[in-house]
Coordinates of C-alpha atoms in Angstrom, one line a residue:
X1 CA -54.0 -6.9 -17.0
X2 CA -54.5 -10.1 -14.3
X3 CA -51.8 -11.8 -17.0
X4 CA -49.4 -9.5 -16.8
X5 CA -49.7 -9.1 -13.6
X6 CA -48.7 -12.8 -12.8
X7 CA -46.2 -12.9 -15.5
X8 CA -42.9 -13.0 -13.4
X9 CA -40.1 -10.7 -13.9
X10 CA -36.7 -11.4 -16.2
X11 CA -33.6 -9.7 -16.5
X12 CA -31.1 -11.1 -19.6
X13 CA -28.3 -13.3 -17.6
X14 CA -26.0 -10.6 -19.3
X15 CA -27.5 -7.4 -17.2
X16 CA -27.6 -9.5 -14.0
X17 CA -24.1 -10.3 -14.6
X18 CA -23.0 -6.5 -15.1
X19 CA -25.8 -5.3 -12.3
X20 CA -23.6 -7.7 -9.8
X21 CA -20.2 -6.7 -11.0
X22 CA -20.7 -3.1 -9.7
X23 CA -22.1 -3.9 -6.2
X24 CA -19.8 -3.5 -2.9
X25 CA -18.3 -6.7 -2.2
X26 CA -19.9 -7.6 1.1
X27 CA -23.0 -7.7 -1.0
X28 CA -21.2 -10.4 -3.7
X29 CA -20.2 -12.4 -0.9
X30 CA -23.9 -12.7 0.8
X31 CA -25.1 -13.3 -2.5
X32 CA -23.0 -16.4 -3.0
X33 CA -25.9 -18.2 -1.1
X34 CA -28.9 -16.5 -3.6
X35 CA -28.4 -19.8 -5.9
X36 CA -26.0 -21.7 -6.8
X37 CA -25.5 -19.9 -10.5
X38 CA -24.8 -16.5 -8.7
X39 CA -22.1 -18.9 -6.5
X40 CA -20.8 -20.3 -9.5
X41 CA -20.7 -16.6 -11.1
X42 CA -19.4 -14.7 -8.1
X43 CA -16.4 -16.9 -7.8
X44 CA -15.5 -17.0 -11.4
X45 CA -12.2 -15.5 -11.4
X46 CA -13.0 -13.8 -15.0
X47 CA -16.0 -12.3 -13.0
X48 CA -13.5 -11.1 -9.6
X49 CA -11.2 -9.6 -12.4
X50 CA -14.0 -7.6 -14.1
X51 CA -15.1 -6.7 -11.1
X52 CA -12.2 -5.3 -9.6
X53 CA -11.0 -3.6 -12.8
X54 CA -14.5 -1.7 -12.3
X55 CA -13.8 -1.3 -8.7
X56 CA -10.9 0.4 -8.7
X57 CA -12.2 2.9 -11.6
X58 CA -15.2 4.1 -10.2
X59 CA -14.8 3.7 -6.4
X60 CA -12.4 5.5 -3.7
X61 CA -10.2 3.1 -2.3
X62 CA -10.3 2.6 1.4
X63 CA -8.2 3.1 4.5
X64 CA -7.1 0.1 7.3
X65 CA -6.0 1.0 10.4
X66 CA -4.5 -1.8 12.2
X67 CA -3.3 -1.9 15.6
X68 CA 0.5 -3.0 16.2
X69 CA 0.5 -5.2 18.7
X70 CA -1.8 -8.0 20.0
X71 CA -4.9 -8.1 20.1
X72 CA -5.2 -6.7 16.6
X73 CA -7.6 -4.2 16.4
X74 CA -9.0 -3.7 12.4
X75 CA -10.6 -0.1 11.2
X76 CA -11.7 0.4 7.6
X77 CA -12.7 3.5 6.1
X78 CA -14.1 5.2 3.3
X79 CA -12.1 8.6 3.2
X80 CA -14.6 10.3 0.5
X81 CA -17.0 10.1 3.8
X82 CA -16.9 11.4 6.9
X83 CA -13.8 9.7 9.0
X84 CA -16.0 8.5 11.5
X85 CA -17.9 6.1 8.8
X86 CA -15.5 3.0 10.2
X87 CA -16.2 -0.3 10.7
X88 CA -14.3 -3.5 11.3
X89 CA -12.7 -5.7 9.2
X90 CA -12.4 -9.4 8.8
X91 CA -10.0 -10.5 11.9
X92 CA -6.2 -11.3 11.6
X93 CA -7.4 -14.9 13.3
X94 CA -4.8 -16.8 11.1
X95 CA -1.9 -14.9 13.4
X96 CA -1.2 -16.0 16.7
X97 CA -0.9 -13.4 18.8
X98 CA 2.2 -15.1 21.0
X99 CA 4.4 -15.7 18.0
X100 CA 3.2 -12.4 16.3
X101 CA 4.0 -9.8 18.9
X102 CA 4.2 -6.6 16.2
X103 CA 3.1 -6.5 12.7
X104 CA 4.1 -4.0 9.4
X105 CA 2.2 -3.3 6.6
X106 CA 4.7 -3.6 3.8
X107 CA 2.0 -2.5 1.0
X108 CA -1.2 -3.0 -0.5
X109 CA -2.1 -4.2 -4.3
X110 CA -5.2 -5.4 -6.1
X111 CA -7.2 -5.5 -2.8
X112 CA -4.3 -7.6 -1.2
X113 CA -2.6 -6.3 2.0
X114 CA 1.2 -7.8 2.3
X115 CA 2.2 -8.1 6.6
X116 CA 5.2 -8.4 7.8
X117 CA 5.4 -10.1 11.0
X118 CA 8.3 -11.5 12.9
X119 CA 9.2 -14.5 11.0
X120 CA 7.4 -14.2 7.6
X121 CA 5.2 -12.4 5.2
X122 CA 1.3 -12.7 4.9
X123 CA -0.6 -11.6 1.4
X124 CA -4.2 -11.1 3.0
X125 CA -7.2 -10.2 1.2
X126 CA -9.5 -8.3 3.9
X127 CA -12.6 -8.3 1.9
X128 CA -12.6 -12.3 1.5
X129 CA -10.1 -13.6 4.9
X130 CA -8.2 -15.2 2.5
X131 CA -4.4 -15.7 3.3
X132 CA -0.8 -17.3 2.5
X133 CA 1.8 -17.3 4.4
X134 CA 5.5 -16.5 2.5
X135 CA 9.0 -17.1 4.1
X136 CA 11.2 -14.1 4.7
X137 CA 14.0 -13.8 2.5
X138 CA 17.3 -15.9 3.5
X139 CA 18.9 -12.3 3.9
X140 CA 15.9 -11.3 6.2
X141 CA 16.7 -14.0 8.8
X142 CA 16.7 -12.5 12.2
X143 CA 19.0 -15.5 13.2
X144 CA 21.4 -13.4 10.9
X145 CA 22.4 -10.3 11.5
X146 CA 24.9 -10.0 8.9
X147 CA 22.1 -8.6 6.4
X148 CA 20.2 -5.5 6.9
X149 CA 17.1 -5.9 5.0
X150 CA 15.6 -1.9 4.7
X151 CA 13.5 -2.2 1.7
X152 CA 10.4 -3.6 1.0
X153 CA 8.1 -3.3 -1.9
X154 CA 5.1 -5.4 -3.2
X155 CA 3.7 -5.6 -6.9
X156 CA 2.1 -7.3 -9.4
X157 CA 2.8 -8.4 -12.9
X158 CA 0.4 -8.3 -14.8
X159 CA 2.3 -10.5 -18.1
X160 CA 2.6 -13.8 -15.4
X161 CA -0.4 -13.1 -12.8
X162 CA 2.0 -12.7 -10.1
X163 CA 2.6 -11.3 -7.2
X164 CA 5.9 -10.1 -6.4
X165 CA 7.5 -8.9 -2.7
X166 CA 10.7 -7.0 -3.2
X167 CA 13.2 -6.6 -0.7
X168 CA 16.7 -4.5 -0.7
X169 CA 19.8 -5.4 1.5
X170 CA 23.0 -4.7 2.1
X171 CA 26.2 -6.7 4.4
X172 CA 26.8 -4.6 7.6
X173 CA 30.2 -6.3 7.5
X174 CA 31.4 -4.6 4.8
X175 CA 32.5 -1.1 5.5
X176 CA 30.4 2.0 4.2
X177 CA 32.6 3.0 1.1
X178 CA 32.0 -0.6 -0.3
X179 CA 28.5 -1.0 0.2
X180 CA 26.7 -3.1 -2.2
X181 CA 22.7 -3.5 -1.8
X182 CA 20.9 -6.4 -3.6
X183 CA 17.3 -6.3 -4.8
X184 CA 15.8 -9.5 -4.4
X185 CA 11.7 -10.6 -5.1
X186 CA 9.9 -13.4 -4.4
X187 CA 7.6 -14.6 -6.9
X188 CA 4.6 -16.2 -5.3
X189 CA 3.9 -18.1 -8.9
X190 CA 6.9 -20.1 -8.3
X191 CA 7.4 -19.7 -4.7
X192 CA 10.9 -19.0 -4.5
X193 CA 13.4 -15.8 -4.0
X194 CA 15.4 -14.6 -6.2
X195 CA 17.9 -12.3 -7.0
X196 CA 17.7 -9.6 -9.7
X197 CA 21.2 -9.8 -11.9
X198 CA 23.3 -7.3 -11.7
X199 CA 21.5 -5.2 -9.0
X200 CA 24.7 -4.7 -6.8
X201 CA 23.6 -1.3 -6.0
X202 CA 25.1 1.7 -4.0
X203 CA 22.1 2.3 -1.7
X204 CA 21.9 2.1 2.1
X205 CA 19.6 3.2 4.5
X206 CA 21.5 4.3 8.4
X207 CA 18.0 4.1 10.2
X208 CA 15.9 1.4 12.0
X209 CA 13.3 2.7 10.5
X210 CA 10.9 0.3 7.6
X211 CA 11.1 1.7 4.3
X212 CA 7.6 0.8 2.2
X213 CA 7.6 1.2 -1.3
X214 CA 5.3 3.4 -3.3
X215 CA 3.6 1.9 -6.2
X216 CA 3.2 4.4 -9.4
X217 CA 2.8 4.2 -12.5
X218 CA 4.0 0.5 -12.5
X219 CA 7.2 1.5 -10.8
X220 CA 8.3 0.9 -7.1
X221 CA 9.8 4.2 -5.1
X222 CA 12.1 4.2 -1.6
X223 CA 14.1 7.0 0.1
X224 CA 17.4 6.1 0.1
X225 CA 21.0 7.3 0.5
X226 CA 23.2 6.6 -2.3
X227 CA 26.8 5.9 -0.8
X228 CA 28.7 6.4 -3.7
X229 CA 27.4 10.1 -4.2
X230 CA 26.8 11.1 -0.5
X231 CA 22.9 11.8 -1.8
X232 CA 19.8 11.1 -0.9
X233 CA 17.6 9.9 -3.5
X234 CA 14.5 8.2 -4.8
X235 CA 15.1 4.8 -6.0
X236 CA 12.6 3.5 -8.2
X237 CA 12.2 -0.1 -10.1
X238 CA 10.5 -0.3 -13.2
X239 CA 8.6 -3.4 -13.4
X240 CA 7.9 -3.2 -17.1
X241 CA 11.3 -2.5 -17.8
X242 CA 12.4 -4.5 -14.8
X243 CA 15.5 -2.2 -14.3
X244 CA 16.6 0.0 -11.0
X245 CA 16.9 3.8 -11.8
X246 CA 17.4 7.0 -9.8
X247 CA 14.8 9.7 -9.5
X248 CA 16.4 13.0 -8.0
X249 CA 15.0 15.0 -5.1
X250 CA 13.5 18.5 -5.1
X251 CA 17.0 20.9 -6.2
X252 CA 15.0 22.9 -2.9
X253 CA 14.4 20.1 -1.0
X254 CA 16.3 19.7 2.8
X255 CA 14.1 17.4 4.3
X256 CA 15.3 14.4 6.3
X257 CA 15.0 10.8 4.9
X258 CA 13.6 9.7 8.1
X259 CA 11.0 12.3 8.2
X260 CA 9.9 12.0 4.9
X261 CA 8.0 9.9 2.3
X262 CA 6.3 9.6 -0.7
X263 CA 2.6 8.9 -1.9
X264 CA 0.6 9.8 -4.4
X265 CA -1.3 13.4 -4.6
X266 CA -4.4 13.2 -6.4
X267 CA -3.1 11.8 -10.1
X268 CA 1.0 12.7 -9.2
X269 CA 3.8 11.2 -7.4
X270 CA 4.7 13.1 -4.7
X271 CA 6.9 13.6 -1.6
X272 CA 6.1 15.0 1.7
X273 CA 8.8 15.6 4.7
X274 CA 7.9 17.2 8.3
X275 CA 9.7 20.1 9.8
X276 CA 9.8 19.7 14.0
X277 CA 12.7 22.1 14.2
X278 CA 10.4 25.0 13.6
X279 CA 8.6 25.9 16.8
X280 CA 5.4 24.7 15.8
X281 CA 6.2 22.5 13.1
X282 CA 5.1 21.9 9.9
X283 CA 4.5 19.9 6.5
X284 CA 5.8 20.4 3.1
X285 CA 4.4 18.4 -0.1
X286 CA 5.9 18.6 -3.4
X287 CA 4.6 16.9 -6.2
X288 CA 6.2 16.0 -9.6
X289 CA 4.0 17.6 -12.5
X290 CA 5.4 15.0 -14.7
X291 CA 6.8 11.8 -13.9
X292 CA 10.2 11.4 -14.1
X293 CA 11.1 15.2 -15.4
X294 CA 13.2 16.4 -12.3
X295 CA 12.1 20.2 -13.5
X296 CA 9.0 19.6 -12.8
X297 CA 8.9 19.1 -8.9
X298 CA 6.2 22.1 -7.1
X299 CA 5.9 22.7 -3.7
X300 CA 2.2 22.6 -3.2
X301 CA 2.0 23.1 0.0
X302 CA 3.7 24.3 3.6
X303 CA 1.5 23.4 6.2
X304 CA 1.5 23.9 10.3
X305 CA 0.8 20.9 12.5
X306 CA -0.6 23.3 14.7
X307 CA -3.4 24.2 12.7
X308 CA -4.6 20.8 11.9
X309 CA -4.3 19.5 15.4
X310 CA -1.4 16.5 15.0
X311 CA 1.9 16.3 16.5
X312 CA 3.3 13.9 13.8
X313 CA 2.2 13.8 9.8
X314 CA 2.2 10.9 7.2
X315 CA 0.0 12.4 3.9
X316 CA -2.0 9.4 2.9
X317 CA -4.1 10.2 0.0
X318 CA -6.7 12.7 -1.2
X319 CA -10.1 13.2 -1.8
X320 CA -11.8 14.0 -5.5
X321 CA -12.2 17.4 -3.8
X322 CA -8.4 17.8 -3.0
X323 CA -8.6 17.3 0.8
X324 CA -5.8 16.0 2.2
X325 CA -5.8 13.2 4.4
X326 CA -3.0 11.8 7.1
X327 CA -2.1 9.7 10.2
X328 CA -0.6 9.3 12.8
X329 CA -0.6 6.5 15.4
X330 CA -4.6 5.7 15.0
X331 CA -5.3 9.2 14.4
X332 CA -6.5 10.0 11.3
X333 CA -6.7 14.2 10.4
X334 CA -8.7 15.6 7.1
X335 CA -7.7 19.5 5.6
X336 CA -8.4 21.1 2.6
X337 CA -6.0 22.4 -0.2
X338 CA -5.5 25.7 1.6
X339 CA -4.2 23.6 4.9
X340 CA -7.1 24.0 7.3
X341 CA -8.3 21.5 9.2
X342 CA -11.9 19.8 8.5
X343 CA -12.2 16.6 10.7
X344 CA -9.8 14.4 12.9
X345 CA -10.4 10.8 14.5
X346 CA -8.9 8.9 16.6
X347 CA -9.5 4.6 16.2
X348 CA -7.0 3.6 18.9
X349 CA -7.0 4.8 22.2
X350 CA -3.9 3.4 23.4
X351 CA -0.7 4.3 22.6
X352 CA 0.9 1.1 21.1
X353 CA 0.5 3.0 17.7
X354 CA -0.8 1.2 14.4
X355 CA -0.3 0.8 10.8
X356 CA -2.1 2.0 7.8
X357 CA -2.3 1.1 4.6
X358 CA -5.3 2.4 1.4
X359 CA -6.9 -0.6 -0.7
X360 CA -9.2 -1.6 -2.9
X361 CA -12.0 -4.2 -2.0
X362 CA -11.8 -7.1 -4.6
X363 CA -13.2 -10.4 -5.1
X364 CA -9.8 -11.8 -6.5
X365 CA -7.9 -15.2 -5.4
X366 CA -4.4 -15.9 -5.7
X367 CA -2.8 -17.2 -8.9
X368 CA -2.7 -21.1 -8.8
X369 CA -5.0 -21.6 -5.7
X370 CA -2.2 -20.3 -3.4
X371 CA -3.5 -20.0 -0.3
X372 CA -5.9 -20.8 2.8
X373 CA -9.3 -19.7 3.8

């Protein structure tokens, strides 16, 4: 018994490896300084890769809040707990807060946030503080007004480990029966903008407003007004294909472009626009049953802002209960399937607003050692 006893534990180096790769990764990043084998391991890129791929199967993603303007304030949530399980993020310390007076998040992907900030884009991993900064687009120049840039997208491609910012513009010079937009990316692999061929594309977009693209199902989505049809539409890029396409609203749908969006419901794509001409106002959601089959657009849902105590609504995401959960501003608002309200919290008491964005924690480094600590 005494020998056993002093005989000292062992685990195969196999089930350490696959015990690690399903831990949070705060914990991984602790554990960097167990040894220098779990070091070595940790920041094997095949091991951030596993372990993301695992990550993003088997965990909720989270939700960042992040104040607009300077200082930034950080919030991250899980949103399968309760709303007020927050706590703060790694800081936006490689801004500067005088050259950086607001900040957009354009969109998130494999645990990477993409910024937009006065002069340039940021890809930032909040789990690690890992950075690189990226040059606007030469028809983004705010020295230039001839360009409106109104779309903005970020992707990766899997086939060339690279990470791709999209962005859609059109001449304001040009009057509006011969607009022409052009889709432009910028490959962070080879550093450079460039132009996708033959995207000269009838789109525009008459608000100051942002417009983020939604990632689904490997394809980019924006809300846009097609000038050659007088529509509204959803245009959508196919990254496998690598081809622009149009997806058609709702036959029943009359919402404004500016008061609407799109997101992902549960496993769908979906759209959601808010009513304030009512007197109390409300929320519609449709989803698409099946991607891409214009018959197949529900409404799912018409609900009051009244009831779940918010003035204006942005659907985020849902729950594996079917919870719904939105923003607005810092103020973040959980109700159930049926539309009644469950929870509400606010991150930011002032009213400088913020931006939101859901992610997945990863381990993982951009391709090629591109970028800064």
């Amino acid at each position: 018994m005494e020998t056993m006893m002093n005989t000292p534990l062992y685990l195969p180096h196999e089930l350490i490896i696959q015990i690690l790769m399903r831990l949070p990764v705060k914990s991984l990043i602790r554990f960097k300084c167990v040894c220098k084998l779990w070091l070595t391991l940790i920041s094997d890129p095949y091991f951030a890769n596993s372990h993301f791929e695992i990550t993003a199967a088997t965990h909720t993603h989270r939700i960042m809040f992040i104040s607009t303007s300077p200082p930034y304030q950080i919030q991250s949530i899980d949103y399968e707990a309760s709303l007020r399980s927050a706590y703060a993020s790694p800081s936006l310390n490689f801004l500067l807060p005088q050259t950086h007076p607001d900040i957009e998040i354009i969109g998130s992907c494999r645990g990477f946030i993409l910024l937009h900030c006065s002069s340039e884009f940021h890809i930032w991993n909040p789990s690690t503080g890992v950075h690189k900064e990226i040059p606007l687009s030469p028809n983004d120049s705010h020295l230039d007004v001839k360009y409106l840039c109104y779309l903005y997208g970020f992707a990766y491609d899997q086939s060339r480990d690279d990470y791709l910012v999209f962005s859609m513009s059109y001449d304001t010079t040009l009057a509006n029966d011969n607009i022409s937009s052009h889709l432009e990316f910028f490959s962070l692999r080879d550093n450079t903008w460039k132009e996708i061929e033959g995207t000269h594309l009838p789109y525009m977009h008459n608000s100051d407003l942002l417009r983020v693209g939604s990632l689904f199902n490997e394809v980019i989505h924006w809300l846009a007004f097609r000038n050659d049809t007088s529509m509204d539409v959803i245009v959508a890029f196919d990254l496998k294909e690598w081809k622009v396409l149009d997806i058609h609203l709702p036959d029943e749908f009359e919402g404004e472009l500016d008061d609407s969006g799109l997101w992902v419901f549960g496993e769908f794509f979906s759209l959601w626009a808010t009513d304030h001409f009512d007197r109390k106002g409300t929320v519609e959601i449709w989803v698409m049953k099946e991607y891409k089959v214009h018959s197949s657009w529900i409404k799912t849902h018409v609900v009051s802002l009244d009831d779940i105590h918010i003035l204006i609504h942005s659907p985020l995401c849902s729950t594996k209960s079917g919870d719904i959960i939105g923003a607005d501003d810092g103020k973040v608002v959980k109700y159930n399937d049926k539309g009644q309200w469950l929870e509400s919290y606010c991150y930011f008491n002032d009213r400088g607003g913020s931006e939101v964005a859901l992610y997945v924690e990863s381990l993982l480094s951009l391709p090629a050692n591109n970028e800064q600590a």
